[in-house]
């Protein structure tokens, strides 16, 4: 029984890696240098989901070092892709938002992915949506278990 569970976990892990590799290849599109999974595109995507995002939120979501985010954010601001603002009620807290240029750059990349997947996008999108929903459930379950273990100590 335990061997079956180990085999299932290994199969799951291998499929997650395979999904990442395939999605990277699709996202790269027709030989473009930066794929959708580069940190730049991930930040742009995250910033489209919320009106304002703090560095702490980006660090947590991207699992990125604070210093790496600071370097990348500085470059993205220089390139005009994102803006940094101070919170009016708490002047020490800053947040980022996406600029029109950042939105356009992200949309170009998303359009490129649609072009690469032309023909089967609806079917594949439904499969991806279901997979993402299930992975989020697993992530939430795992996060809850970690919190319980931490609180028990």
mmCIF file of C-alpha atoms in Angstrom:
data_model
loop_
_atom_site.group_PDB
_atom_site.id
_atom_site.type_symbol
_atom_site.label_atom_id
_atom_site.label_comp_id
_atom_site.label_asym_id
_atom_site.label_seq_id
_atom_site.Cartn_x
_atom_site.Cartn_y
_atom_site.Cartn_z
ATOM 1 C CA UNK A 1 0.000 0.000 0.000
ATOM 2 C CA UNK A 2 2.782 2.445 0.927
ATOM 3 C CA UNK A 3 4.611 1.607 -2.297
ATOM 4 C CA UNK A 4 1.477 2.582 -4.258
ATOM 5 C CA UNK A 5 1.313 5.923 -2.427
ATOM 6 C CA UNK A 6 5.000 6.534 -3.161
ATOM 7 C CA UNK A 7 4.470 5.677 -6.823
ATOM 8 C CA UNK A 8 1.460 8.010 -6.991
ATOM 9 C CA UNK A 9 3.437 10.840 -5.358
ATOM 10 C CA UNK A 10 6.314 10.269 -7.767
ATOM 11 C CA UNK A 11 3.946 10.254 -10.735
ATOM 12 C CA UNK A 12 2.338 13.465 -9.460
ATOM 13 C CA UNK A 13 5.728 15.131 -8.998
ATOM 14 C CA UNK A 14 6.915 14.046 -12.432
ATOM 15 C CA UNK A 15 3.710 15.351 -14.010
ATOM 16 C CA UNK A 16 4.082 18.715 -12.250
ATOM 17 C CA UNK A 17 7.616 19.001 -13.629
ATOM 18 C CA UNK A 18 6.404 17.945 -17.085
ATOM 19 C CA UNK A 19 3.576 20.515 -16.932
ATOM 20 C CA UNK A 20 6.110 23.227 -16.087
ATOM 21 C CA UNK A 21 8.416 22.200 -18.935
ATOM 22 C CA UNK A 22 5.596 22.056 -21.485
ATOM 23 C CA UNK A 23 4.085 25.338 -20.339
ATOM 24 C CA UNK A 24 7.527 26.979 -20.498
ATOM 25 C CA UNK A 25 7.974 25.791 -24.083
ATOM 26 C CA UNK A 26 4.522 27.029 -25.077
ATOM 27 C CA UNK A 27 5.044 30.324 -23.277
ATOM 28 C CA UNK A 28 8.375 30.890 -24.967
ATOM 29 C CA UNK A 29 6.531 30.949 -28.235
ATOM 30 C CA UNK A 30 8.372 31.337 -31.462
ATOM 31 C CA UNK A 31 11.908 31.619 -30.139
ATOM 32 C CA UNK A 32 11.332 34.679 -27.972
ATOM 33 C CA UNK A 33 13.940 35.192 -25.294
ATOM 34 C CA UNK A 34 11.742 35.803 -22.228
ATOM 35 C CA UNK A 35 8.949 33.354 -21.458
ATOM 36 C CA UNK A 36 5.795 34.056 -19.518
ATOM 37 C CA UNK A 37 7.379 32.348 -16.524
ATOM 38 C CA UNK A 38 10.168 34.867 -16.205
ATOM 39 C CA UNK A 39 9.860 36.848 -12.996
ATOM 40 C CA UNK A 40 9.076 39.992 -14.980
ATOM 41 C CA UNK A 41 5.988 38.472 -16.587
ATOM 42 C CA UNK A 42 4.918 36.844 -13.347
ATOM 43 C CA UNK A 43 5.061 40.201 -11.562
ATOM 44 C CA UNK A 44 3.117 41.872 -14.356
ATOM 45 C CA UNK A 45 0.490 39.137 -14.176
ATOM 46 C CA UNK A 46 0.187 39.391 -10.388
ATOM 47 C CA UNK A 47 -0.205 43.160 -10.662
ATOM 48 C CA UNK A 48 -3.129 42.717 -13.074
ATOM 49 C CA UNK A 49 -5.017 40.676 -10.475
ATOM 50 C CA UNK A 50 -4.944 43.409 -7.813
ATOM 51 C CA UNK A 51 -4.972 47.172 -7.971
ATOM 52 C CA UNK A 52 -1.973 47.445 -5.676
ATOM 53 C CA UNK A 53 0.487 44.871 -4.414
ATOM 54 C CA UNK A 54 3.086 45.253 -1.692
ATOM 55 C CA UNK A 55 6.629 43.924 -2.059
ATOM 56 C CA UNK A 56 5.889 41.518 0.797
ATOM 57 C CA UNK A 57 2.990 40.022 -1.187
ATOM 58 C CA UNK A 58 5.159 39.618 -4.296
ATOM 59 C CA UNK A 59 7.948 38.008 -2.288
ATOM 60 C CA UNK A 60 5.504 35.508 -0.793
ATOM 61 C CA UNK A 61 3.790 34.684 -4.073
ATOM 62 C CA UNK A 62 6.978 34.368 -6.125
ATOM 63 C CA UNK A 63 9.074 32.791 -3.368
ATOM 64 C CA UNK A 64 11.742 35.345 -4.175
ATOM 65 C CA UNK A 65 14.405 36.960 -2.031
ATOM 66 C CA UNK A 66 13.708 40.549 -0.992
ATOM 67 C CA UNK A 67 16.967 41.735 -2.566
ATOM 68 C CA UNK A 68 16.146 40.050 -5.892
ATOM 69 C CA UNK A 69 12.710 41.663 -5.966
ATOM 70 C CA UNK A 70 14.229 45.068 -5.209
ATOM 71 C CA UNK A 71 16.664 44.736 -8.131
ATOM 72 C CA UNK A 72 13.999 43.495 -10.551
ATOM 73 C CA UNK A 73 11.413 46.085 -9.453
ATOM 74 C CA UNK A 74 13.949 48.879 -9.913
ATOM 75 C CA UNK A 75 14.659 47.670 -13.467
ATOM 76 C CA UNK A 76 10.947 47.294 -14.244
ATOM 77 C CA UNK A 77 10.288 50.841 -12.988
ATOM 78 C CA UNK A 78 13.175 52.149 -15.112
ATOM 79 C CA UNK A 79 11.654 50.347 -18.131
ATOM 80 C CA UNK A 80 8.265 51.918 -17.342
ATOM 81 C CA UNK A 81 6.492 48.606 -16.719
ATOM 82 C CA UNK A 82 5.494 49.211 -13.094
ATOM 83 C CA UNK A 83 5.163 52.126 -10.697
ATOM 84 C CA UNK A 84 5.907 52.366 -7.002
ATOM 85 C CA UNK A 85 3.772 54.423 -4.620
ATOM 86 C CA UNK A 86 3.778 55.094 -0.909
ATOM 87 C CA UNK A 87 0.646 54.318 1.051
ATOM 88 C CA UNK A 88 -1.011 57.592 2.073
ATOM 89 C CA UNK A 89 -1.986 56.337 5.522
ATOM 90 C CA UNK A 90 1.327 54.563 6.222
ATOM 91 C CA UNK A 91 4.173 56.400 4.497
ATOM 92 C CA UNK A 92 6.620 53.552 5.235
ATOM 93 C CA UNK A 93 4.625 51.020 3.214
ATOM 94 C CA UNK A 94 5.003 50.983 -0.552
ATOM 95 C CA UNK A 95 3.036 49.189 -3.200
ATOM 96 C CA UNK A 96 3.400 48.529 -6.891
ATOM 97 C CA UNK A 97 0.979 48.772 -9.748
ATOM 98 C CA UNK A 98 1.266 47.997 -13.431
ATOM 99 C CA UNK A 99 1.594 50.753 -16.035
ATOM 100 C CA UNK A 100 -0.041 50.864 -19.461
ATOM 101 C CA UNK A 101 3.298 49.820 -20.979
ATOM 102 C CA UNK A 102 3.475 46.844 -18.595
ATOM 103 C CA UNK A 103 -0.093 45.838 -19.427
ATOM 104 C CA UNK A 104 0.672 46.050 -23.134
ATOM 105 C CA UNK A 105 3.841 43.973 -22.779
ATOM 106 C CA UNK A 106 1.979 41.284 -20.829
ATOM 107 C CA UNK A 107 -0.900 41.258 -23.306
ATOM 108 C CA UNK A 108 1.534 40.831 -26.210
ATOM 109 C CA UNK A 109 2.992 37.774 -24.470
ATOM 110 C CA UNK A 110 -0.455 36.337 -23.748
ATOM 111 C CA UNK A 111 -1.486 36.905 -27.372
ATOM 112 C CA UNK A 112 1.666 35.091 -28.480
ATOM 113 C CA UNK A 113 0.758 32.084 -26.338
ATOM 114 C CA UNK A 114 -2.729 32.037 -27.843
ATOM 115 C CA UNK A 115 -1.167 32.040 -31.307
ATOM 116 C CA UNK A 116 1.135 29.132 -30.453
ATOM 117 C CA UNK A 117 -1.792 27.094 -29.084
ATOM 118 C CA UNK A 118 -4.132 28.037 -31.917
ATOM 119 C CA UNK A 119 -6.902 25.575 -32.615
ATOM 120 C CA UNK A 120 -7.139 23.764 -29.274
ATOM 121 C CA UNK A 121 -7.134 26.651 -26.834
ATOM 122 C CA UNK A 122 -10.672 26.156 -25.514
ATOM 123 C CA UNK A 123 -10.208 22.454 -24.720
ATOM 124 C CA UNK A 124 -6.738 22.971 -23.240
ATOM 125 C CA UNK A 125 -7.938 25.991 -21.240
ATOM 126 C CA UNK A 126 -10.683 23.908 -19.606
ATOM 127 C CA UNK A 127 -8.149 21.231 -18.670
ATOM 128 C CA UNK A 128 -5.763 23.846 -17.259
ATOM 129 C CA UNK A 129 -8.542 25.535 -15.269
ATOM 130 C CA UNK A 130 -9.479 22.230 -13.653
ATOM 131 C CA UNK A 131 -5.831 21.418 -12.915
ATOM 132 C CA UNK A 132 -5.183 24.874 -11.409
ATOM 133 C CA UNK A 133 -8.288 24.588 -9.208
ATOM 134 C CA UNK A 134 -7.143 21.206 -7.907
ATOM 135 C CA UNK A 135 -3.580 22.434 -7.345
ATOM 136 C CA UNK A 136 -4.894 25.449 -5.402
ATOM 137 C CA UNK A 137 -6.928 23.110 -3.187
ATOM 138 C CA UNK A 138 -3.799 21.057 -2.511
ATOM 139 C CA UNK A 139 -1.768 24.187 -1.847
ATOM 140 C CA UNK A 140 -4.374 25.493 0.630
ATOM 141 C CA UNK A 141 -4.563 22.111 2.351
ATOM 142 C CA UNK A 142 -0.770 21.972 2.614
ATOM 143 C CA UNK A 143 -0.622 25.541 3.914
ATOM 144 C CA UNK A 144 -3.231 24.766 6.581
ATOM 145 C CA UNK A 145 -1.324 21.678 7.695
ATOM 146 C CA UNK A 146 1.917 23.670 8.001
ATOM 147 C CA UNK A 147 0.169 26.332 10.094
ATOM 148 C CA UNK A 148 -1.264 23.680 12.418
ATOM 149 C CA UNK A 149 2.177 22.111 12.858
ATOM 150 C CA UNK A 150 3.744 25.514 13.563
ATOM 151 C CA UNK A 151 1.032 26.397 16.094
ATOM 152 C CA UNK A 152 1.407 23.016 17.809
ATOM 153 C CA UNK A 153 5.100 23.637 18.533
#
